XYZ file of C-alpha atoms in Angstrom:
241
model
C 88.030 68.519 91.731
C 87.511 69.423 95.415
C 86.432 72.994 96.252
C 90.437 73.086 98.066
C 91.705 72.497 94.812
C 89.711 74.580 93.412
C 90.986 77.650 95.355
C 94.646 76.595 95.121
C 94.266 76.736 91.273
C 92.407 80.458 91.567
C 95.301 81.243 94.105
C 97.964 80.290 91.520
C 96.304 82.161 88.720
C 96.718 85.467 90.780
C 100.241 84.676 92.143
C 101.222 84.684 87.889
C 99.161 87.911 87.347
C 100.560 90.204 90.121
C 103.723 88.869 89.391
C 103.196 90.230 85.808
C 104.343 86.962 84.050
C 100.917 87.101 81.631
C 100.591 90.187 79.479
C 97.066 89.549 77.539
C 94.497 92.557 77.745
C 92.763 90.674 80.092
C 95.446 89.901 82.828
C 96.318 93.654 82.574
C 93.029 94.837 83.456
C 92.749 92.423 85.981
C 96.226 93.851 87.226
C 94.860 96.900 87.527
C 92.289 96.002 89.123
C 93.981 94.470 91.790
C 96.245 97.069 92.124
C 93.060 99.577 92.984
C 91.488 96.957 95.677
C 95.271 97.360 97.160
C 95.097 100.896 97.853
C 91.491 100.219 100.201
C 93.080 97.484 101.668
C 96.325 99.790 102.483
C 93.725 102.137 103.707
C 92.107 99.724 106.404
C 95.419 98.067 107.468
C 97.212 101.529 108.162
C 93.665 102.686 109.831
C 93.273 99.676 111.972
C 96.965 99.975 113.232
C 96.672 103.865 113.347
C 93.771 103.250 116.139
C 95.641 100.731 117.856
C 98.387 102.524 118.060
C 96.754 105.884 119.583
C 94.549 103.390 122.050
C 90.998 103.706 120.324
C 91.135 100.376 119.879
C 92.838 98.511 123.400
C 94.859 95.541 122.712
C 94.674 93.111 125.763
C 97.478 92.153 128.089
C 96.675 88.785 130.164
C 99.474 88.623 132.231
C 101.934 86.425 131.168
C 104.879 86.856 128.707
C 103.852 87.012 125.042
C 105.877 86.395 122.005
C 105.025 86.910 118.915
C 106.400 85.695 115.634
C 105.280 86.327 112.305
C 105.873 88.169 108.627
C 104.813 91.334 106.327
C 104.476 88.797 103.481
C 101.885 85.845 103.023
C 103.432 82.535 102.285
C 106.115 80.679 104.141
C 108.600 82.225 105.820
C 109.719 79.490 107.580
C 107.482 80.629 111.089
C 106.438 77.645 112.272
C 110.474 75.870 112.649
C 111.492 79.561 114.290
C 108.338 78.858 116.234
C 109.539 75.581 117.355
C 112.866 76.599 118.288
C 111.324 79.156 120.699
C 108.893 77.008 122.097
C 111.250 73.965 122.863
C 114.329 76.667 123.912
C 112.002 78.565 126.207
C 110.461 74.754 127.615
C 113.825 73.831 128.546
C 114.755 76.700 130.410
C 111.865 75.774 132.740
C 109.007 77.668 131.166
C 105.232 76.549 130.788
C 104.775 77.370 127.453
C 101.620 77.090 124.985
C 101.074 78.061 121.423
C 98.419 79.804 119.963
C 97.868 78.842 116.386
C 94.761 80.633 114.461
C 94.974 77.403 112.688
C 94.834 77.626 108.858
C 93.278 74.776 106.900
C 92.522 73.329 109.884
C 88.438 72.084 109.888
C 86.208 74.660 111.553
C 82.587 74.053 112.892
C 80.081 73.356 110.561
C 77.849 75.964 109.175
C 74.933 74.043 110.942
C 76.729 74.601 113.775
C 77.888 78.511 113.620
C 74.108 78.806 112.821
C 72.666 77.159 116.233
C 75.121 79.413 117.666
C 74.288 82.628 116.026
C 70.353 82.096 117.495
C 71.047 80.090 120.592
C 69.727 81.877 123.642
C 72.345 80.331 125.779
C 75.721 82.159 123.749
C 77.757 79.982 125.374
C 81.204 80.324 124.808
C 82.808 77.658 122.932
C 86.428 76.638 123.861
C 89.697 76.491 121.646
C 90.327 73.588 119.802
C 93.657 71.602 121.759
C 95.862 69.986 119.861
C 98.162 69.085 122.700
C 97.598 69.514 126.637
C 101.952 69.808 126.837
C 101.446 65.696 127.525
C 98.939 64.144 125.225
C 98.152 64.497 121.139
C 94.487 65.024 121.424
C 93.626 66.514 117.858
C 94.656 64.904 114.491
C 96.010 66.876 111.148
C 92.824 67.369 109.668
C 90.486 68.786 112.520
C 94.042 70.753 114.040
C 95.375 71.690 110.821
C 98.735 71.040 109.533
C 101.273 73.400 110.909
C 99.435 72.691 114.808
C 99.450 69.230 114.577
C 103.323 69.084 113.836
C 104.231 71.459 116.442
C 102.410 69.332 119.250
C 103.854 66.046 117.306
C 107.179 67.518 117.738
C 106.723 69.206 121.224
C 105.806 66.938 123.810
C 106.129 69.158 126.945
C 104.499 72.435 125.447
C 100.505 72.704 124.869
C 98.884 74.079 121.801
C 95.860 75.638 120.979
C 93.962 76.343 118.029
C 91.287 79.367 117.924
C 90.877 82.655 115.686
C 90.518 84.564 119.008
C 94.289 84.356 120.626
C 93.152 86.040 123.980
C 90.521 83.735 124.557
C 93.094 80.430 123.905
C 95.320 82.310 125.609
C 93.408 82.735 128.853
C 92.142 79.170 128.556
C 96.120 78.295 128.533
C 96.740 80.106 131.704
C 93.482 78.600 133.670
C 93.710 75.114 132.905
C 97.735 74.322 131.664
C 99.011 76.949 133.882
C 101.143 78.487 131.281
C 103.729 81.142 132.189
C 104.576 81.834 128.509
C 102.191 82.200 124.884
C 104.116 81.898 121.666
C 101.761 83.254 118.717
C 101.975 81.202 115.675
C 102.002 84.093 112.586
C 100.632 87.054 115.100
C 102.171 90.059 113.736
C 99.341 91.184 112.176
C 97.301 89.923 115.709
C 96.829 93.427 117.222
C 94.471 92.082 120.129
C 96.791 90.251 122.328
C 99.572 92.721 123.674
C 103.407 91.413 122.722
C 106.116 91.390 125.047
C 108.744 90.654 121.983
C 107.431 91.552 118.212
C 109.778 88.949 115.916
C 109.704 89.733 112.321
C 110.571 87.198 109.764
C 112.485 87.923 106.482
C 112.685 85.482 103.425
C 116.318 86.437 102.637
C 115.565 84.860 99.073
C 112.523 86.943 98.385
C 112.154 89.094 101.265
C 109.079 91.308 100.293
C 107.596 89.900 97.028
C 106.631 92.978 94.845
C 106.433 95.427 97.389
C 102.496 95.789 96.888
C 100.034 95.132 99.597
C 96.874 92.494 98.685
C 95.678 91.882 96.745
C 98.466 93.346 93.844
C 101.007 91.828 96.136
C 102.012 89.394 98.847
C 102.439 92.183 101.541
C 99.604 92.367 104.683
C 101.443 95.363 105.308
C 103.547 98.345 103.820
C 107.424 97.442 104.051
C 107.637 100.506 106.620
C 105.916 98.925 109.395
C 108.806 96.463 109.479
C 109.581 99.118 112.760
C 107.130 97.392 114.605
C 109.360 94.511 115.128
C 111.684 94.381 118.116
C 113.886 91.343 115.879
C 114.270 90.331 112.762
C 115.259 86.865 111.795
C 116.375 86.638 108.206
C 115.172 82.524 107.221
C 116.187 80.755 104.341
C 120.279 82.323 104.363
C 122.626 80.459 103.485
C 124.744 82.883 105.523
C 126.311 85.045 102.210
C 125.502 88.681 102.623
C-alpha cells in the first residue's frame, strides 16, 4: 500500500467519525477530540481574516482583474468545470486569461531539493510550475496535478500555472503571457492576492456538511463568512427549489 493510499484510508476513517456514523467509546472520544482542535482552528481562521480585513496583514493587488472562485467546504464542489466556464467565456470575449492553480496532488520538489534551497546562498527564486503557455501542454498529470492538467487539456488559448504562492504565478503570468485576466482555482480562502469578484460555490445537495469547521467538520470557514462572496453559484441543482 502506497503512502497515498494510505492517507485516503486515514481520510475516510475521519469523514465516518465526524459524520457520527461509528458510536464505540473510542470514535466518541476521538469526536471530541476533534471537535476541541476545531475551536483553535476557528480561532486562527477568524484571526487571520480579522487582520486582513482591518489591513495588518496587506493583501496584494497586481494590476489586472482577479477572479476568484472557490468554497467554505473541502471536497468537490464542482470548482474546477465553473472554473472552466469562466476561463473559456472570458477567452472568447477577447481576454488574456491564466489560471492559477495551488495544484493539489500535483508532485512538488523533492525534499533534497527544498533542502539545497533552504541553505543555498544564492535564494534564488524558483518559478511556477506551467502547465500550459495558452498554446502548448508543457506539464503532464502527474508533475501538474490532476485538476491543472485538464483545464490546460481542455483550454487551448488560456495559460495555467501551478504554484502555492498565487501572486508570484500571477506576476509571472502578466510578464511573460501578458495576461489581462487571473482566474484562481479554489482561492477563497487565498487572502494574499486581492479579488476583483469573490464567487462562492454551494453544493445544493450537501451545501455545508455538518456545519463544524476542521477538523470536526468539512468547513475552512464558519457558514457566516459566506458574506464575503460577491456570487454564489449553487452546483450540483437539478433546478427544484
Amino acid at each position: 500500500m502506497t503512502i497515498r493510499e494510505i492517507g485516503e484510508h486515514i481520510e475516510q476513517y475521519f469523514v465516518v467519525i465526524i459524520r457520527e456514523r461509528r458510536h464505540s467509546p473510542l470514535d466518541m472520544a476521538v469526536n471530541a477530540l476533534l471537535f476541541i482542535a476545531s475551536r483553535f482552528y476557528l480561532f486562527a481562521v477568524l484571526t487571520r481574516i480579522w487582520l486582513y480585513e482591518n489591513r495588518i496583514l496587506r493583501n496584494r493587488a497586481i494590476g489586472c482583474l482577479v477572479v476568484s472562485i472557490g468554497n467554505l467546504t473541502c471536497g468537490g464542489t464542482g470548482k474546477t468545470p465553473v472554473t472552466e466556464i469562466f476561463a473559456k467565456t472570458l477567452s472568447k470575449k477577447g481576454r488574456k486569461v491564466a489560471i492559477l492553480s495551488r495544484g493539489y496532488r500535483s508532485r512538488d520538489r523533492s525534499f533534497l531539493d527544498k533542502i539545497r534551497k533552504k541553505f543555498s546562498s544564492k535564494r534564488k527564486e524558483i518559478p511556477p510550475r506551467v502547465v500550459s503557455d495558452g498554446k502548448n501542454l508543457l506539464l503532464n498529470s502527474k508533475t501538474a496535478g490532476d485538476e491543472p492538467y485538464m483545464l490546460a487539456s481542455n483550454l487551448p488559448d488560456v495559460a495555467v500555472l501551478v504554484d502555492k504562492d498565487r501572486v508570484k504565478s500571477g506576476l509571472y503570468a502578466i510578464e511573460e503571457f501578458h495576461t489581462d485576466t487571473l482566474i484562481l482555482d479554489d482561492g477563497f480562502q487565498y487572502l494574499n492576492l486581492k479579488a476583483h469578484i469573490n464567487i462562492l460555490l454551494v453544493d445544493s445537495t450537501f451545501p455545508f456538511d455538518n456545519h463544524h469547521v476542521l477538523p470536526r467538520g468539512l468547513m475552512r470557514e464558519p457558514i457566516s463568512n459566506i458574506s464575503r462572496a460577491d456570487y454564489i453559484f449553487l452546483t450540483k441543482s437539478d433546478g427544484s427549489p
